[in-house]
Tab-separated table of C-alpha atoms in Angstrom:
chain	number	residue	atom	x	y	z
X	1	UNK	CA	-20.908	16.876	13.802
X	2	UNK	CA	-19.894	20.191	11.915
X	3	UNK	CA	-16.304	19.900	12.668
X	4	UNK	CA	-16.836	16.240	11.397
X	5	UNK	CA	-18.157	17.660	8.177
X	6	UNK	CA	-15.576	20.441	7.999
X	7	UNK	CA	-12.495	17.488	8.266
X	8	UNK	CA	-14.571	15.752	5.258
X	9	UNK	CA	-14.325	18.701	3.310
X	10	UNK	CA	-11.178	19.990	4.036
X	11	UNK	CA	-8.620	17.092	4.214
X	12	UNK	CA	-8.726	16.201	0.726
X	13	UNK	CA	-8.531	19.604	-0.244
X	14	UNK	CA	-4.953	19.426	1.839
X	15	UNK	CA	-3.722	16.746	0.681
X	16	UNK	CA	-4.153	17.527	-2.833
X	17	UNK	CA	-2.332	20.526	-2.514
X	18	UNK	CA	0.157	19.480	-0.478
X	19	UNK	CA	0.660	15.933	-2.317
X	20	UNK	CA	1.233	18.701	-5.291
X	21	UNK	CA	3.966	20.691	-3.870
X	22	UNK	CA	5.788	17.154	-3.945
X	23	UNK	CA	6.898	17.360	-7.257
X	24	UNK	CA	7.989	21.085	-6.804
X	25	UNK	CA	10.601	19.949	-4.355
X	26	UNK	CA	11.778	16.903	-6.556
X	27	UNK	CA	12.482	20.437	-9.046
X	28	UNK	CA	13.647	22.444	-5.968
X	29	UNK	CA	16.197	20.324	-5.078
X	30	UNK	CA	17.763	18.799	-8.214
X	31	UNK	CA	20.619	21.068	-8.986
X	32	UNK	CA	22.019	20.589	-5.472
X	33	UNK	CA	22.186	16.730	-5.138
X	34	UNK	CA	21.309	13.846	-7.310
X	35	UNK	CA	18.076	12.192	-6.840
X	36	UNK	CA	18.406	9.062	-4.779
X	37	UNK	CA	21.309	10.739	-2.922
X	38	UNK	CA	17.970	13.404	-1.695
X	39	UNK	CA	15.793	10.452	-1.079
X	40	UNK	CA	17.972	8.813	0.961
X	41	UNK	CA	18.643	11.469	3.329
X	42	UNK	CA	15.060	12.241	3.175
X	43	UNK	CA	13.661	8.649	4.416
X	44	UNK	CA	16.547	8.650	6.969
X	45	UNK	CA	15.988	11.972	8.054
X	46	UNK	CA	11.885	10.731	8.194
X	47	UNK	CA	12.828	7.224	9.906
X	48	UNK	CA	14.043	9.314	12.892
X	49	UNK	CA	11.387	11.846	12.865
X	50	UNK	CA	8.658	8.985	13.142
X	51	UNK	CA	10.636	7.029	15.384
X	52	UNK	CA	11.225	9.809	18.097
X	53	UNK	CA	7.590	10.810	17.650
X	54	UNK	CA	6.836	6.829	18.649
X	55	UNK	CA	9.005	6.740	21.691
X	56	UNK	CA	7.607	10.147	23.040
X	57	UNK	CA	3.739	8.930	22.342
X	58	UNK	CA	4.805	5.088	22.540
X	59	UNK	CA	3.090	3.980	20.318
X	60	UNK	CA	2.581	0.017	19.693
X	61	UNK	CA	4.462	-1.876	17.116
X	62	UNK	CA	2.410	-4.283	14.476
X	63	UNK	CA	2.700	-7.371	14.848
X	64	UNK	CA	5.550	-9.146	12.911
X	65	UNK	CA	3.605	-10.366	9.183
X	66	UNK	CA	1.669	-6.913	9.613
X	67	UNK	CA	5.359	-4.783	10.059
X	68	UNK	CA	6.597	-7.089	7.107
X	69	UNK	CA	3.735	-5.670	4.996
X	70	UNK	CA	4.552	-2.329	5.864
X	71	UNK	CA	7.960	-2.289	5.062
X	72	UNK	CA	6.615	-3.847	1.491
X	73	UNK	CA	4.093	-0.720	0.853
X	74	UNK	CA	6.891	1.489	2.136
X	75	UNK	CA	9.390	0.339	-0.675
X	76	UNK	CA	7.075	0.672	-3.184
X	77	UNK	CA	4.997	4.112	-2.224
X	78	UNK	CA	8.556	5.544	-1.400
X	79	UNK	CA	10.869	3.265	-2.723
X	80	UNK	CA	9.311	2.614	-6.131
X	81	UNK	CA	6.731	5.946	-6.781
X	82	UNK	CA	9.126	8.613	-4.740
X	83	UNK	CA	12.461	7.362	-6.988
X	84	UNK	CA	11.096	6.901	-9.987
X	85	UNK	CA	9.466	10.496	-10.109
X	86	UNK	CA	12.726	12.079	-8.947
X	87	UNK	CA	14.435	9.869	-11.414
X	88	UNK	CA	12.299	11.049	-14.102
X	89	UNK	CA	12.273	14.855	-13.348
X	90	UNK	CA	16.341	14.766	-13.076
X	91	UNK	CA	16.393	13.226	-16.406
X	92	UNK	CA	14.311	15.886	-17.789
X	93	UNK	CA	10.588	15.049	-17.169
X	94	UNK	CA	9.015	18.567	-15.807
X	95	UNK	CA	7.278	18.427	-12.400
X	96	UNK	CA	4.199	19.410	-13.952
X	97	UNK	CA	3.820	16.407	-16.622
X	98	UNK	CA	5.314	14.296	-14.098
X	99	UNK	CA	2.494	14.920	-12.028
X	100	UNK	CA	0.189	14.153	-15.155
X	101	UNK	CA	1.384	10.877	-15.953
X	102	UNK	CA	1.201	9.375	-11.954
X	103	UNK	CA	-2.658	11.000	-11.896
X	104	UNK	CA	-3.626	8.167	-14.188
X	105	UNK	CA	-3.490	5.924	-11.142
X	106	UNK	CA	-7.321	6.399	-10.108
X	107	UNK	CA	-8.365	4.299	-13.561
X	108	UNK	CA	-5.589	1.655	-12.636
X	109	UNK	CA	-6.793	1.643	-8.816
X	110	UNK	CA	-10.667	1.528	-9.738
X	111	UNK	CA	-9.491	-1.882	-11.876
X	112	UNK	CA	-7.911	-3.080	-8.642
X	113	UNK	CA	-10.710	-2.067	-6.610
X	114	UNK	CA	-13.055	-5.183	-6.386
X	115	UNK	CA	-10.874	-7.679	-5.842
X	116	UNK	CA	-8.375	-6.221	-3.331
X	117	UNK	CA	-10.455	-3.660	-1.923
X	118	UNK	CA	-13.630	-4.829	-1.650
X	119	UNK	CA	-15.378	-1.949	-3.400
X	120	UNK	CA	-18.079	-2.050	-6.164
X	121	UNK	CA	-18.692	1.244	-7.976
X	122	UNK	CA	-22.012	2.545	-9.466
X	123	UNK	CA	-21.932	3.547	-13.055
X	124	UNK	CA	-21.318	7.137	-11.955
X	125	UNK	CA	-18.591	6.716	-10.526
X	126	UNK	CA	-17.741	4.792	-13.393
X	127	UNK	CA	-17.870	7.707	-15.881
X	128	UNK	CA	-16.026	10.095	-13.442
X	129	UNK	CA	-13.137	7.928	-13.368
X	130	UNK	CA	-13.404	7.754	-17.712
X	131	UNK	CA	-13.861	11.436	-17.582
X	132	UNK	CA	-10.831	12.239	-15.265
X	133	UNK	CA	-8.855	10.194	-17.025
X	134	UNK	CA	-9.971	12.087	-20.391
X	135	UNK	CA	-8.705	15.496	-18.477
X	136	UNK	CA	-5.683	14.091	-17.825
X	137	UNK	CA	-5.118	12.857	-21.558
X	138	UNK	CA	-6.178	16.335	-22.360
X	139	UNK	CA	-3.190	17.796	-20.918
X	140	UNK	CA	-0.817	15.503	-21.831
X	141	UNK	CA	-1.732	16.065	-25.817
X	142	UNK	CA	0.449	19.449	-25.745
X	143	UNK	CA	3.371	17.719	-24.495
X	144	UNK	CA	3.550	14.683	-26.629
X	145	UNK	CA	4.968	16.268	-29.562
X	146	UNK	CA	7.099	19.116	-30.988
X	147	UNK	CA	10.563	20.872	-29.786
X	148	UNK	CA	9.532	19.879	-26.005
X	149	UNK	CA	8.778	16.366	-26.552
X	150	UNK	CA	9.188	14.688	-22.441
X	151	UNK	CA	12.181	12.264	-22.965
X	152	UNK	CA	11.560	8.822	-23.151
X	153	UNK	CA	13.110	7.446	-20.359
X	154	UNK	CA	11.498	9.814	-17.710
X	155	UNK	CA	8.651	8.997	-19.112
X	156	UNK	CA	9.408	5.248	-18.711
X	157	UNK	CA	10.968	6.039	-14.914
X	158	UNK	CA	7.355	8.034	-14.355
X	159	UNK	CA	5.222	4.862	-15.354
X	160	UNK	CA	7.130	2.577	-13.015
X	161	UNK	CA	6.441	5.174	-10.130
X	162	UNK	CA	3.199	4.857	-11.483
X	163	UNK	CA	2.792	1.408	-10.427
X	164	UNK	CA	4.439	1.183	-7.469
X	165	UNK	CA	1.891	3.592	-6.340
X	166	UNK	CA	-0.935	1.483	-7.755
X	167	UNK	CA	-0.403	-1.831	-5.982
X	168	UNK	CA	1.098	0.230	-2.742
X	169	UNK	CA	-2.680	1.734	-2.295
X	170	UNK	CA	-4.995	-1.170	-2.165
X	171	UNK	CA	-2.885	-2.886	-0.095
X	172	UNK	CA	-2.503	0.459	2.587
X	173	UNK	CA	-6.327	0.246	2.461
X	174	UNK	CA	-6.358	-3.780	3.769
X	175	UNK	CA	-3.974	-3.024	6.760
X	176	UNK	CA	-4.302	0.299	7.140
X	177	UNK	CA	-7.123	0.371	10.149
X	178	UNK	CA	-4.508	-2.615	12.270
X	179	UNK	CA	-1.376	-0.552	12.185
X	180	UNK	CA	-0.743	2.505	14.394
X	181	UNK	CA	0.382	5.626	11.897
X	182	UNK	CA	3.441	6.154	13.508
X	183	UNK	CA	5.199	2.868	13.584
X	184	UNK	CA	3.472	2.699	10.210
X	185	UNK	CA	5.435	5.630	9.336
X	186	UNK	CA	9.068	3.772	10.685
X	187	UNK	CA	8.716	0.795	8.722
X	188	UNK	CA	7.401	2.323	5.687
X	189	UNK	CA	10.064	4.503	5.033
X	190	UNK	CA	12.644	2.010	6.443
X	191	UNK	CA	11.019	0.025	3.399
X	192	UNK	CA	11.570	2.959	0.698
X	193	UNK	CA	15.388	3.432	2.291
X	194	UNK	CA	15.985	-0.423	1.443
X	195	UNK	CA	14.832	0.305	-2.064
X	196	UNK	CA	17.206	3.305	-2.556
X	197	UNK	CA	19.825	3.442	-0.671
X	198	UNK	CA	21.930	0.650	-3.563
X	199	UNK	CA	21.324	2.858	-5.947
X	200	UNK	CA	22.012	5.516	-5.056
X	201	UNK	CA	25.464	4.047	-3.474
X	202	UNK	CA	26.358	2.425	-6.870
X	203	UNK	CA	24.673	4.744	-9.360
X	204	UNK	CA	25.508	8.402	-7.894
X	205	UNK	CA	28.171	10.312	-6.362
X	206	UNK	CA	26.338	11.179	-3.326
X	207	UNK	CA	27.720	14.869	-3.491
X	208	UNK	CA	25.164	17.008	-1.841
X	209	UNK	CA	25.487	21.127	-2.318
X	210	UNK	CA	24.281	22.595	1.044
X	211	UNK	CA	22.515	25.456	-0.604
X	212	UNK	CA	19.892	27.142	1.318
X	213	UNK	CA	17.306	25.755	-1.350
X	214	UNK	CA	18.634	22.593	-0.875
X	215	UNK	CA	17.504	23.064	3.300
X	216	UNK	CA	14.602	24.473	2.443
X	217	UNK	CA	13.997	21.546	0.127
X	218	UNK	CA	14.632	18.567	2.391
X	219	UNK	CA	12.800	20.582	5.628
X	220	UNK	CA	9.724	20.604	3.183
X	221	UNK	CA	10.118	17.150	1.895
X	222	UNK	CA	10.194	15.774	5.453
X	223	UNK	CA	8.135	17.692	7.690
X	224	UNK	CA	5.358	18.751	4.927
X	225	UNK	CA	5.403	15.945	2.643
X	226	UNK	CA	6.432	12.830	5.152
X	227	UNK	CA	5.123	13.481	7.858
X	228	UNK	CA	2.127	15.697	6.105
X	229	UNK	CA	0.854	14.623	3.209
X	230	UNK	CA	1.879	10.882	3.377
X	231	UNK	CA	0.323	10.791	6.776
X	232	UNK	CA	-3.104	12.217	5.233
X	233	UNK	CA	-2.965	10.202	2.265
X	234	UNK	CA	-2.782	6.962	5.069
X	235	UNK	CA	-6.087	8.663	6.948
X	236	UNK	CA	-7.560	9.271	3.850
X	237	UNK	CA	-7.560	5.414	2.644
X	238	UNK	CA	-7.925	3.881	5.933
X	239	UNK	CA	-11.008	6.329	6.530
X	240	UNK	CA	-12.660	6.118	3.351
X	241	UNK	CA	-13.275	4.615	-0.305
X	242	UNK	CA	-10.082	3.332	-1.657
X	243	UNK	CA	-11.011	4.725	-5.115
X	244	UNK	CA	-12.910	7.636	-3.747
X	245	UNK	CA	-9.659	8.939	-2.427
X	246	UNK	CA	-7.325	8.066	-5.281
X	247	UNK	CA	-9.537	9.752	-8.044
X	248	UNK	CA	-8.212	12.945	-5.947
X	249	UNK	CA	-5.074	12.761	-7.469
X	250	UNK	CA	-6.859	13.415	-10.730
X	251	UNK	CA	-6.636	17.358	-9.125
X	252	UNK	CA	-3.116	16.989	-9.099
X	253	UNK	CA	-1.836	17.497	-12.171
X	254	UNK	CA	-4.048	21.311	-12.008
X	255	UNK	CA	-2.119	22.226	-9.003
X	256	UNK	CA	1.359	21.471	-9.511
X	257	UNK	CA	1.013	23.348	-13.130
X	258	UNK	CA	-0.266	26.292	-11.566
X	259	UNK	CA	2.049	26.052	-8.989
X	260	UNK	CA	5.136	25.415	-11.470
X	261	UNK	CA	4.032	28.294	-13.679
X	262	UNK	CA	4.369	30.371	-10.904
X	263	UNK	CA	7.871	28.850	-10.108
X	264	UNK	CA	9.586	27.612	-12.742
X	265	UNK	CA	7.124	29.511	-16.030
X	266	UNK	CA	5.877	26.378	-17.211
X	267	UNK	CA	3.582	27.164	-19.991
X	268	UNK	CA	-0.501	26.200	-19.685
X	269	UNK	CA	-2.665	25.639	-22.564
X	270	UNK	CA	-6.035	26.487	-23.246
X	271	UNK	CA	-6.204	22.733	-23.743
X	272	UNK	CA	-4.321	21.801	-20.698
X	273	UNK	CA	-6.967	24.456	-18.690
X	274	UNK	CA	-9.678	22.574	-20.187
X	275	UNK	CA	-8.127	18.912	-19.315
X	276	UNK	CA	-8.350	20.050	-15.663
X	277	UNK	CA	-11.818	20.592	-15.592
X	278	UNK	CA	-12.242	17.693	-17.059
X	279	UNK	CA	-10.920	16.287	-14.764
X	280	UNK	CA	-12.157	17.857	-11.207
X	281	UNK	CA	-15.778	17.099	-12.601
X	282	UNK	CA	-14.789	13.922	-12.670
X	283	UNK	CA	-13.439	13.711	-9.338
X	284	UNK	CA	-16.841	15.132	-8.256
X	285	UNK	CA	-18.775	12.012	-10.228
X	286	UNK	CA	-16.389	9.288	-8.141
X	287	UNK	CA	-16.853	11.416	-5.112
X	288	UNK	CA	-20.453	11.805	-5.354
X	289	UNK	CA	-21.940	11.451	-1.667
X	290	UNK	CA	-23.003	7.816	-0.928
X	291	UNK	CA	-22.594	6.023	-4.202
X	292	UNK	CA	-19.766	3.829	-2.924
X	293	UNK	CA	-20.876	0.320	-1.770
X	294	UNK	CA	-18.811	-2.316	-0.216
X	295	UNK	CA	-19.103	-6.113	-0.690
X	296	UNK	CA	-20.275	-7.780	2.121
């Protein structure tokens, strides 16, 4: 039972933080190559990863509507969220408000919640999603005016990713628990590869600078994020409450500042500090123990 707990405690926790150090690599490897040009040698690098991992564990394929649905979540968790926040942060969008604007996806998925899901939430849970959401207004305020106004069209690039990540989750959760992880994993980023791979053929030059950053980069963006964090974020909504797991991301935008004021001196605000309280007491509300019912 206690390592149970421990696994309870500790995977969000992990995928939080390593979820966060997504949008450090989007920063990490900009100068060297443009955007879709890095996600498509990420997903293809990923595609193989997954796929060798199925053939040495051999694992069994979905059936053929169920594969068709994961190649659909795949294009728009990797295809639609994954491009659209690399988009945005190569047109000038920092990682850090980048991160902001996608952690409003908890309030979107909590409207989602009853009818696709099959989740009900108590009036708790309610106010933790209004007060995360609050936080995350908070530190957006700064940003929104002045000399370091975001530009528009990252912002507009960030709001589709936004979506795509919206309607990719509820539909993960109905599926999730008939589909094995790994062959998951092959069609799902065989989904987001379809999505931008004609892009980034017709839109970039496809000129890659094999930097060591740029190594370091794509390693991280692979075997920490891919096959990490996405795989996580897949246990975490098979395994629990859709909206229950998404309000995590509220504790997003807290750790990719920190971590891009460390890296890149991205400035905080007392306002902005204050915003991310905010917001992890309201991820405690939503994630208060046992206040989650499902519709029978």
């Amino acid at each position: 039972m206690e390592p149970f707990l421990v696994a309870t405690f500790l995977l969000p926790g992990l995928f939080v933080f390593l979820w966060s150090t997504g949008f450090i690599g989007a920063t990490f490897a900009d100068p060297y190559a443009e955007p879709l040009t890095t996600l498509t040698l990420r997903f293809m690098l990923a595609v193989l990863v997954f796929a060798a991992w199925v053939i040495a564990a051999r694992a069994p394929w979905p059936n053929r509507r169920v594969a068709l649905q994961c190649f659909a979540i795949g294009a728009l968790l990797h295809g639609i969220y994954l491009g659209g926040v690399f988009v945005a942060i190569d047109m000038g969008l920092p990682s850090g408000p980048s991160a902001m604007i996608v952690s409003i996806q908890p309030i979107l998925t909590a409207l989602f919640a009853v009818p696709f899901a099959s989740e009900r939430l108590t009036i708790t849970q309610w106010i933790g999603i209004i007060a995360g959401f609050f936080g995350v207004l908070l530190v957006l305020l700064p940003k929104l005016s002045g000399p370091d106004t975001w530009p528009l069209i990252g912002i507009l690039f960030n709001v589709g990713a936004l979506i795509g990540i919206t309607l990719a989750s509820p539909w993960q959760k109905r599926i999730g628990a008939s589909v094995d992880p790994r062959t998951g994993g092959v069609l799902q980023y065989l989904g987001g590869f379809a999505v931008v791979v004609p892009f980034a053929l017709w839109f970039e030059t496809n000129a890659i600078q094999w930097t060591p950053e740029f190594v370091f980069a794509i390693f991280w963006m692979v075997f920490v994020l891919s096959l990490g964090a996405v795989s996580l974020l897949m246990h975490l909504i098979a395994s629990g409450a859709l909206v229950k797991t998404i309000s995590t991301m509220y504790l997003v935008p807290a750790v990719t500042a920190i971590i891009a004021f460390f890296a890149f001196n991205e400035t905080l605000s007392p306002v902005q500090i204050f915003g991310f309280v905010v917001s992890a007491a309201g991820v405690a509300l939503v994630a208060a123990r046992g206040r989650t019912a499902n519709q029978g």
